Amino acid sequence: MDRKRIAGLLSSTTGLALTVGIAFVIVIILIFVLSKEPGRAIYYFFVGPFTKSYYFGNMLNQSIGLIFTGLGIAVAFRSSTFNLGGEGQAYAGAMAATVICLSLPSLTGIVGGTAAILGAIATGAFLAGLSGFFRMRWGTDQLISSFLISAAVILIVNYLVTGPLDDPTNSMLTTARIGQQYQFLRIFKPSKLDISIVFAVAAAIATYFFMQRSHWGYEMRMCGINREFSRYAGINVAKYLMVPMAISGGFHGLAGAVAVMGTHYRCLKGVTAGLGWNGIAVALIAKNNPVAVIPAALFFAYLDAGARAAMLHADVTFELAKIAQAVIFFLVTAQALYGFFTTRKRVAA
Amino acid sequence: MEGITKFFAASGVLANDAVDLVVEEGEIHAVIGENGAGKSTLMKLLYGLEHADAGEITFRGEKVAIKDPFVANRLGIGMVHQHFKLVSDFTVAENVVLGSEPRARGPFIDRRSAVRDVSKVIEEHGFSVDAKRKVQDLTVGQMQQVEIVKMLYRNAELLILDEPTSVLTEQEIESLFNTLKNLLGRGKTIILITHKLEEVMQMSDRVTVMRDGKVVAVRDTKDVDKRELSRLMVGRDILLEVDRKPPTYGDPVLELKDVTIRCRGQGRPLLDRISFQVRSGELVGIAGVGGNGLAEIEDVIGGLRRATSGRIFLHGEDVTALGPEPLREVGLAYVPADRLRRGASLPTTVRENCIVTKHHDFLRTGILQKRGIRAFTERLIEHFSIDAVEGMPAGNLSGGNIQKMILARELAAETDFILFSEPTWGLDIASSQFVYEKMLELRQRGAGVLLISSNLDEILGLADTVLIMYRGRIVGRLENTESLSKEIIGEYMLGLRDDSQSPSAVASAEGSRG
């Protein structure tokens, strides 16, 4: 087979299925080598998340944040802007939502909750928008500026969680609990799945329509594909160095808010850790298609839930679970990245 | 090559339909045809970049299966692509040996012998490049030499050159042709793909004419003339003369006053006090050799580059400081020279390409109205007879159809000023003709048309007023009358004539310095 055919195969959907298959086989081999009861371990790794409604619900719940951050990354990448600061934006969003909820203890859930969510979105949008602004104004590299801003923000939020806002009545490193009225409705008890999954799915569909059909979405995509062409045609390209970043940051902030108001009810230290990076992986698997972000996030959450179940019910250690997860993810994202970079190269050529 | 057939299922194109091509050892064989006639596909099959659906290739009496370029190289077949495939950070020698490097010990490359071997090849064939220079410092002509050296280093006996002159200046073309003759003298065989008849007549021994994926004629070059070849290529007689009615001028639509672009750290300004007008009903042609300011004029009028000093007026409005968006609102339509990067977005659909300058018209509460967009695009496709479907990626279109699409979009704005920059570069005769007719139609309608072109036939055939650029200045302003010839314009273009150095111009230059 020549390279072109292999490339074509790899970037097609059958290629994705094949990659997942290979990854699963590797994981099974790993488990056989490292586990004393491989049958049980494999069973729980792959089927575990479906054995109990508790596991299943938690799996769905975990996908919510990933959908939001995945959407954020997809919008940024589609527009050829680069947001590597998702971690900090989500964490700051979680903190902003918590602070707003805590400082408005007597409002109704709808009013205060909306304020908290908007505050979180604004916080994330501001942080990411800053990188966009820097690039617009001085041509600063967005990958670096967004990452560095995020790294600093994480430290600041850590300080707030463990310092001024630490809840002294609790031995954990966390803020106080937000009011009952701000806690999202749980829809699949006893699991932690809450109502925000509906919003997540709606957001994915809305984002798809926004990118495909709206005026801004069209201009953003055009800038993403060919900035020279867009500038020539009279699209304000400078604006679209910032707008997609702000939208991306907004989604990350929202993910942070949902983590607090839907799942944890407080801003724990590192409450959103991983959401930012994993959002990038999710967007890559979804090839930056907002609707495909949903299954990609579910897949990610499924792997995580499987690893947890296998740890709980078999002799799979934390390390093995993480390695297995990493193998699958490594292969899948590598394959998705391959497609991402070959299309980008074609555009550049 | 016998009975070669290639079908592209994805686009439904039968690129080669039972094509026979016989090239004899030691000849220069030209393969000509319009864009999309199947020349390039045929050559890709020969070089192993594509695989034929049917037919066979015989090389030096033996049937061969060329499954990839490595096999082609081993057989002694080399190809110089239209777009060079060189690593710009590498030296000439490194580029040449890439893929078949002389080894020192273990995994290391023997750089010294690489330079020595490559220098030897360069010397033997009388090339002028230095094996130790980096490719990024070379001129386009030199890069092409490197590509040829690459093939010779691999002992190629049959060289395929795909549109080798399209990127070269006149002098470089001259030197390329000398090289080819030299190679012929050493017993090499050359296939020259082109659609320039001049080159065929000048260089080739025999010529194969392709049209619509088929071979329509094989002739000895000495037995044909350009007129016959052009008839064979397009399948009908075409008038190279266009019907240009006498002009009627109105008010100026575009005016440049002393527009200057200066780059920091560069002595000579890129544009030096450029002043001219385009009146309504007038077609102004700006001629010049590349690198003398043509591209800068395009950019500055298109609003993509700010003038350092001077003023630009469009429809009487001072637009000096405006970017592309407000300029289009004032009334600018513009067909850029770089149509693949600037003029079109290849991965997106034809539809999205067509609406890019006027998508605001299709908005209803922030949402793009799909039905209206589709109808609009289909109308453009029909009016301009573009061979395309509105939902297909623009990149699937042929070069001529991409240009038609750009033209359709820009003309749809119905502005009274239109800028064309190198509008027929790389287009075949029929597509060029189409572009010319549209330009004259606009002029007839009373629009002001500015044509920037390095193609003198085009300038002479279309323009009412001819401006000639040399080193960033307008050195000649001429009415296009019967007495104006290519030779005269050529002398201006090469700096042999210069009207701008009249006493008054010199005086004002001195004045500004003092």
Short mmCIF file of N, CA and C in Angstrom, two decimals, chain A residues 184-306:
data_model
loop_
_atom_site.label_atom_id
_atom_site.label_comp_id
_atom_site.label_asym_id
_atom_site.label_seq_id
_atom_site.Cartn_x
_atom_site.Cartn_y
_atom_site.Cartn_z
N PHE A 184 -27.82 22.37 40.63
CA PHE A 184 -28.63 21.88 39.51
C PHE A 184 -29.39 20.63 39.90
N LEU A 185 -30.51 20.47 39.26
CA LEU A 185 -31.38 19.32 39.50
C LEU A 185 -30.71 18.03 39.06
N ARG A 186 -30.73 17.05 39.97
CA ARG A 186 -30.16 15.74 39.58
C ARG A 186 -31.27 14.95 38.89
N ILE A 187 -30.96 14.39 37.75
CA ILE A 187 -32.04 13.76 36.99
C ILE A 187 -31.91 12.26 36.90
N PHE A 188 -30.89 11.68 37.51
CA PHE A 188 -30.68 10.25 37.35
C PHE A 188 -30.05 9.72 38.63
N LYS A 189 -30.82 9.81 39.73
CA LYS A 189 -30.27 9.41 41.02
C LYS A 189 -30.11 7.90 41.07
N PRO A 190 -29.18 7.34 41.80
CA PRO A 190 -28.27 8.03 42.72
C PRO A 190 -27.06 8.67 42.05
N SER A 191 -26.94 8.58 40.74
CA SER A 191 -25.73 9.14 40.13
C SER A 191 -25.75 10.66 40.20
N LYS A 192 -24.63 11.26 39.82
CA LYS A 192 -24.51 12.71 39.92
C LYS A 192 -24.99 13.43 38.67
N LEU A 193 -25.55 12.68 37.75
CA LEU A 193 -25.98 13.30 36.48
C LEU A 193 -27.02 14.38 36.74
N ASP A 194 -26.78 15.57 36.18
CA ASP A 194 -27.72 16.66 36.42
C ASP A 194 -28.25 17.21 35.10
N ILE A 195 -29.14 18.14 35.24
CA ILE A 195 -29.90 18.68 34.13
C ILE A 195 -29.03 19.35 33.07
N SER A 196 -27.81 19.72 33.46
CA SER A 196 -27.01 20.50 32.51
C SER A 196 -26.60 19.70 31.28
N ILE A 197 -26.76 18.37 31.32
CA ILE A 197 -26.43 17.61 30.12
C ILE A 197 -27.34 18.02 28.95
N VAL A 198 -28.56 18.40 29.30
CA VAL A 198 -29.47 18.88 28.26
C VAL A 198 -28.92 20.14 27.62
N PHE A 199 -28.39 21.03 28.48
CA PHE A 199 -27.81 22.28 27.95
C PHE A 199 -26.59 21.99 27.09
N ALA A 200 -25.82 20.98 27.54
CA ALA A 200 -24.59 20.66 26.81
C ALA A 200 -24.92 20.22 25.38
N VAL A 201 -25.92 19.32 25.28
CA VAL A 201 -26.30 18.83 23.96
C VAL A 201 -26.87 19.98 23.12
N ALA A 202 -27.71 20.79 23.76
CA ALA A 202 -28.28 21.93 23.04
C ALA A 202 -27.17 22.88 22.59
N ALA A 203 -26.17 23.07 23.45
CA ALA A 203 -25.08 23.98 23.11
C ALA A 203 -24.32 23.46 21.90
N ALA A 204 -24.13 22.14 21.83
CA ALA A 204 -23.39 21.57 20.70
C ALA A 204 -24.14 21.82 19.40
N ILE A 205 -25.44 21.59 19.44
CA ILE A 205 -26.23 21.80 18.23
C ILE A 205 -26.26 23.28 17.85
N ALA A 206 -26.44 24.11 18.87
CA ALA A 206 -26.47 25.55 18.61
C ALA A 206 -25.14 26.02 18.03
N THR A 207 -24.05 25.49 18.56
CA THR A 207 -22.74 25.89 18.06
C THR A 207 -22.58 25.48 16.61
N TYR A 208 -23.07 24.29 16.29
CA TYR A 208 -23.00 23.83 14.91
C TYR A 208 -23.71 24.82 13.98
N PHE A 209 -24.91 25.20 14.37
CA PHE A 209 -25.66 26.15 13.54
C PHE A 209 -25.00 27.52 13.50
N PHE A 210 -24.46 27.89 14.64
CA PHE A 210 -23.76 29.18 14.70
C PHE A 210 -22.61 29.19 13.70
N MET A 211 -21.81 28.13 13.71
CA MET A 211 -20.64 28.11 12.82
C MET A 211 -21.05 28.00 11.35
N GLN A 212 -22.08 27.20 11.08
CA GLN A 212 -22.43 26.95 9.68
C GLN A 212 -23.31 28.04 9.08
N ARG A 213 -24.20 28.57 9.87
CA ARG A 213 -25.22 29.42 9.28
C ARG A 213 -25.18 30.88 9.67
N SER A 214 -24.55 31.19 10.79
CA SER A 214 -24.60 32.59 11.21
C SER A 214 -23.53 33.39 10.50
N HIS A 215 -23.75 34.66 10.51
CA HIS A 215 -22.85 35.63 9.91
C HIS A 215 -21.46 35.53 10.54
N TRP A 216 -21.40 35.55 11.88
CA TRP A 216 -20.12 35.46 12.56
C TRP A 216 -19.44 34.12 12.30
N GLY A 217 -20.24 33.08 12.35
CA GLY A 217 -19.68 31.74 12.15
C GLY A 217 -19.05 31.62 10.78
N TYR A 218 -19.74 32.14 9.79
CA TYR A 218 -19.22 32.09 8.42
C TYR A 218 -17.90 32.85 8.33
N GLU A 219 -17.90 34.05 8.87
CA GLU A 219 -16.68 34.86 8.77
C GLU A 219 -15.54 34.22 9.56
N MET A 220 -15.88 33.62 10.70
CA MET A 220 -14.85 32.96 11.50
C MET A 220 -14.25 31.78 10.75
N ARG A 221 -15.12 30.99 10.14
CA ARG A 221 -14.62 29.83 9.39
C ARG A 221 -13.75 30.27 8.22
N MET A 222 -14.20 31.31 7.52
CA MET A 222 -13.42 31.80 6.38
C MET A 222 -12.04 32.26 6.83
N CYS A 223 -12.01 32.98 7.95
CA CYS A 223 -10.71 33.42 8.49
C CYS A 223 -9.87 32.21 8.87
N GLY A 224 -10.53 31.20 9.41
CA GLY A 224 -9.79 30.01 9.84
C GLY A 224 -9.17 29.28 8.67
N ILE A 225 -9.88 29.25 7.56
CA ILE A 225 -9.39 28.49 6.42
C ILE A 225 -8.36 29.28 5.63
N ASN A 226 -8.61 30.55 5.42
CA ASN A 226 -7.70 31.33 4.58
C ASN A 226 -7.81 32.80 4.96
N ARG A 227 -6.88 33.24 5.77
CA ARG A 227 -6.94 34.60 6.30
C ARG A 227 -6.68 35.64 5.20
N GLU A 228 -5.80 35.30 4.29
CA GLU A 228 -5.47 36.21 3.18
C GLU A 228 -6.73 36.49 2.34
N PHE A 229 -7.43 35.42 2.02
CA PHE A 229 -8.66 35.51 1.24
C PHE A 229 -9.69 36.35 1.99
N SER A 230 -9.83 36.11 3.28
CA SER A 230 -10.82 36.82 4.07
C SER A 230 -10.52 38.31 4.12
N ARG A 231 -9.25 38.62 4.29
CA ARG A 231 -8.86 40.03 4.36
C ARG A 231 -9.16 40.71 3.03
N TYR A 232 -8.79 40.05 1.96
CA TYR A 232 -9.03 40.58 0.63
C TYR A 232 -10.51 40.85 0.41
N ALA A 233 -11.34 39.92 0.90
CA ALA A 233 -12.78 40.02 0.64
C ALA A 233 -13.46 41.01 1.56
N GLY A 234 -12.72 41.59 2.49
CA GLY A 234 -13.30 42.61 3.34
C GLY A 234 -13.84 42.12 4.67
N ILE A 235 -13.41 40.94 5.09
CA ILE A 235 -13.79 40.48 6.43
C ILE A 235 -12.79 41.07 7.42
N ASN A 236 -13.29 41.49 8.56
CA ASN A 236 -12.42 42.10 9.56
C ASN A 236 -11.61 41.01 10.26
N VAL A 237 -10.46 40.69 9.69
CA VAL A 237 -9.70 39.54 10.19
C VAL A 237 -9.15 39.77 11.59
N ALA A 238 -8.82 41.01 11.90
CA ALA A 238 -8.26 41.28 13.24
C ALA A 238 -9.27 40.91 14.32
N LYS A 239 -10.53 41.28 14.07
CA LYS A 239 -11.59 40.98 15.03
C LYS A 239 -11.67 39.48 15.30
N TYR A 240 -11.46 38.71 14.24
CA TYR A 240 -11.61 37.26 14.41
C TYR A 240 -10.33 36.57 14.91
N LEU A 241 -9.38 37.37 15.35
CA LEU A 241 -8.30 36.79 16.14
C LEU A 241 -8.74 36.76 17.60
N MET A 242 -9.71 37.63 17.92
CA MET A 242 -10.12 37.75 19.31
C MET A 242 -11.46 37.07 19.58
N VAL A 243 -12.43 37.28 18.68
CA VAL A 243 -13.78 36.76 18.94
C VAL A 243 -13.79 35.23 19.20
N PRO A 244 -13.17 34.42 18.33
CA PRO A 244 -13.23 32.97 18.59
C PRO A 244 -12.56 32.59 19.91
N MET A 245 -11.51 33.34 20.26
CA MET A 245 -10.85 33.05 21.53
C MET A 245 -11.79 33.34 22.69
N ALA A 246 -12.49 34.47 22.60
CA ALA A 246 -13.41 34.82 23.68
C ALA A 246 -14.53 33.78 23.79
N ILE A 247 -15.04 33.34 22.65
CA ILE A 247 -16.09 32.32 22.68
C ILE A 247 -15.52 31.04 23.31
N SER A 248 -14.33 30.68 22.89
CA SER A 248 -13.69 29.48 23.42
C SER A 248 -13.53 29.58 24.93
N GLY A 249 -13.04 30.73 25.39
CA GLY A 249 -12.87 30.93 26.82
C GLY A 249 -14.20 30.90 27.55
N GLY A 250 -15.23 31.45 26.91
CA GLY A 250 -16.56 31.43 27.51
C GLY A 250 -17.04 30.01 27.77
N PHE A 251 -16.83 29.14 26.78
CA PHE A 251 -17.21 27.74 26.96
C PHE A 251 -16.44 27.09 28.11
N HIS A 252 -15.18 27.43 28.23
CA HIS A 252 -14.39 26.85 29.32
C HIS A 252 -14.88 27.35 30.67
N GLY A 253 -15.18 28.65 30.74
CA GLY A 253 -15.72 29.20 31.97
C GLY A 253 -17.02 28.51 32.34
N LEU A 254 -17.84 28.29 31.34
CA LEU A 254 -19.12 27.61 31.55
C LEU A 254 -18.89 26.20 32.08
N ALA A 255 -17.92 25.50 31.53
CA ALA A 255 -17.61 24.16 32.02
C ALA A 255 -17.24 24.20 33.49
N GLY A 256 -16.50 25.24 33.88
CA GLY A 256 -16.13 25.39 35.28
C GLY A 256 -17.36 25.60 36.16
N ALA A 257 -18.26 26.47 35.70
CA ALA A 257 -19.47 26.74 36.47
C ALA A 257 -20.30 25.48 36.66
N VAL A 258 -20.40 24.70 35.57
CA VAL A 258 -21.21 23.48 35.62
C VAL A 258 -20.59 22.45 36.59
N ALA A 259 -19.25 22.41 36.61
CA ALA A 259 -18.60 21.48 37.53
C ALA A 259 -18.97 21.81 38.98
N VAL A 260 -19.05 23.10 39.28
CA VAL A 260 -19.38 23.51 40.66
C VAL A 260 -20.88 23.34 40.93
N MET A 261 -21.70 23.91 40.05
CA MET A 261 -23.13 23.98 40.34
C MET A 261 -23.84 22.65 40.06
N GLY A 262 -23.25 21.81 39.23
CA GLY A 262 -23.91 20.55 38.90
C GLY A 262 -23.39 19.39 39.70
N THR A 263 -22.09 19.37 40.01
CA THR A 263 -21.50 18.17 40.57
C THR A 263 -20.96 18.36 41.98
N HIS A 264 -20.11 19.36 42.18
CA HIS A 264 -19.37 19.43 43.45
C HIS A 264 -19.99 20.40 44.46
N TYR A 265 -20.73 21.37 44.01
CA TYR A 265 -21.38 22.38 44.85
C TYR A 265 -20.40 23.25 45.60
N ARG A 266 -19.14 23.13 45.30
CA ARG A 266 -18.13 23.98 45.94
C ARG A 266 -16.92 23.99 45.03
N CYS A 267 -16.08 25.00 45.20
CA CYS A 267 -14.89 25.05 44.38
C CYS A 267 -13.74 24.39 45.12
N LEU A 268 -13.55 23.10 44.84
CA LEU A 268 -12.44 22.36 45.44
C LEU A 268 -11.16 22.77 44.74
N LYS A 269 -10.06 22.52 45.42
CA LYS A 269 -8.77 22.79 44.77
C LYS A 269 -8.64 21.84 43.57
N GLY A 270 -8.39 22.37 42.40
CA GLY A 270 -8.24 21.55 41.20
C GLY A 270 -9.55 20.93 40.73
N VAL A 271 -10.67 21.60 40.98
CA VAL A 271 -11.98 21.00 40.69
C VAL A 271 -12.15 20.70 39.19
N THR A 272 -11.53 21.50 38.37
CA THR A 272 -11.71 21.28 36.93
C THR A 272 -10.45 20.69 36.27
N ALA A 273 -9.51 20.21 37.08
CA ALA A 273 -8.24 19.76 36.52
C ALA A 273 -8.47 18.72 35.43
N GLY A 274 -7.85 18.90 34.30
CA GLY A 274 -7.98 17.95 33.20
C GLY A 274 -8.99 18.36 32.16
N LEU A 275 -9.98 19.16 32.58
CA LEU A 275 -11.05 19.53 31.62
C LEU A 275 -10.48 20.27 30.41
N GLY A 276 -9.54 21.15 30.66
CA GLY A 276 -8.99 21.95 29.57
C GLY A 276 -8.23 21.10 28.57
N TRP A 277 -7.28 20.31 29.07
CA TRP A 277 -6.49 19.49 28.16
C TRP A 277 -7.36 18.45 27.46
N ASN A 278 -8.21 17.81 28.23
CA ASN A 278 -9.04 16.77 27.62
C ASN A 278 -10.00 17.35 26.59
N GLY A 279 -10.39 18.61 26.79
CA GLY A 279 -11.24 19.27 25.80
C GLY A 279 -10.54 19.33 24.45
N ILE A 280 -9.23 19.55 24.48
CA ILE A 280 -8.48 19.59 23.22
C ILE A 280 -8.53 18.23 22.54
N ALA A 281 -8.32 17.17 23.35
CA ALA A 281 -8.37 15.82 22.79
C ALA A 281 -9.75 15.53 22.21
N VAL A 282 -10.78 15.93 22.94
CA VAL A 282 -12.14 15.69 22.47
C VAL A 282 -12.39 16.41 21.14
N ALA A 283 -11.95 17.66 21.06
CA ALA A 283 -12.16 18.42 19.82
C ALA A 283 -11.40 17.79 18.67
N LEU A 284 -10.22 17.27 18.94
CA LEU A 284 -9.43 16.66 17.88
C LEU A 284 -10.12 15.40 17.36
N ILE A 285 -10.62 14.58 18.30
CA ILE A 285 -11.32 13.37 17.87
C ILE A 285 -12.55 13.76 17.04
N ALA A 286 -13.20 14.82 17.47
CA ALA A 286 -14.42 15.26 16.78
C ALA A 286 -14.08 16.02 15.50
N LYS A 287 -12.81 16.16 15.19
CA LYS A 287 -12.36 16.93 14.02
C LYS A 287 -12.99 18.31 14.01
N ASN A 288 -13.10 18.89 15.18
CA ASN A 288 -13.62 20.25 15.34
C ASN A 288 -15.05 20.43 14.85
N ASN A 289 -15.75 19.33 14.72
CA ASN A 289 -17.17 19.43 14.37
C ASN A 289 -17.99 19.46 15.66
N PRO A 290 -18.72 20.56 15.89
CA PRO A 290 -19.40 20.72 17.18
C PRO A 290 -20.33 19.56 17.54
N VAL A 291 -21.04 19.01 16.57
CA VAL A 291 -21.97 17.92 16.90
C VAL A 291 -21.19 16.66 17.24
N ALA A 292 -20.09 16.42 16.55
CA ALA A 292 -19.28 15.24 16.82
C ALA A 292 -18.59 15.33 18.18
N VAL A 293 -18.57 16.53 18.76
CA VAL A 293 -17.99 16.69 20.09
C VAL A 293 -18.76 15.83 21.11
N ILE A 294 -20.06 15.67 20.91
CA ILE A 294 -20.86 14.91 21.87
C ILE A 294 -20.38 13.46 21.97
N PRO A 295 -20.36 12.69 20.87
CA PRO A 295 -19.85 11.33 21.00
C PRO A 295 -18.39 11.27 21.44
N ALA A 296 -17.59 12.23 21.01
CA ALA A 296 -16.19 12.21 21.42
C ALA A 296 -16.06 12.37 22.93
N ALA A 297 -16.86 13.27 23.49
CA ALA A 297 -16.82 13.48 24.94
C ALA A 297 -17.34 12.23 25.67
N LEU A 298 -18.38 11.63 25.11
CA LEU A 298 -18.92 10.40 25.72
C LEU A 298 -17.88 9.29 25.71
N PHE A 299 -17.16 9.19 24.61
CA PHE A 299 -16.12 8.17 24.50
C PHE A 299 -15.06 8.38 25.58
N PHE A 300 -14.68 9.62 25.73
CA PHE A 300 -13.68 9.95 26.74
C PHE A 300 -14.18 9.58 28.14
N ALA A 301 -15.41 9.96 28.42
CA ALA A 301 -15.99 9.68 29.73
C ALA A 301 -16.14 8.18 29.95
N TYR A 302 -16.45 7.49 28.88
CA TYR A 302 -16.60 6.02 28.96
C TYR A 302 -15.28 5.37 29.37
N LEU A 303 -14.19 5.82 28.76
CA LEU A 303 -12.88 5.26 29.10
C LEU A 303 -12.58 5.49 30.58
N ASP A 304 -12.90 6.66 31.04
CA ASP A 304 -12.62 6.99 32.43
C ASP A 304 -13.46 6.15 33.37
N ALA A 305 -14.74 6.02 33.03
CA ALA A 305 -15.64 5.24 33.88
C ALA A 305 -15.22 3.77 33.89
N GLY A 306 -14.79 3.26 32.74
CA GLY A 306 -14.33 1.89 32.65
C GLY A 306 -13.12 1.66 33.53
#
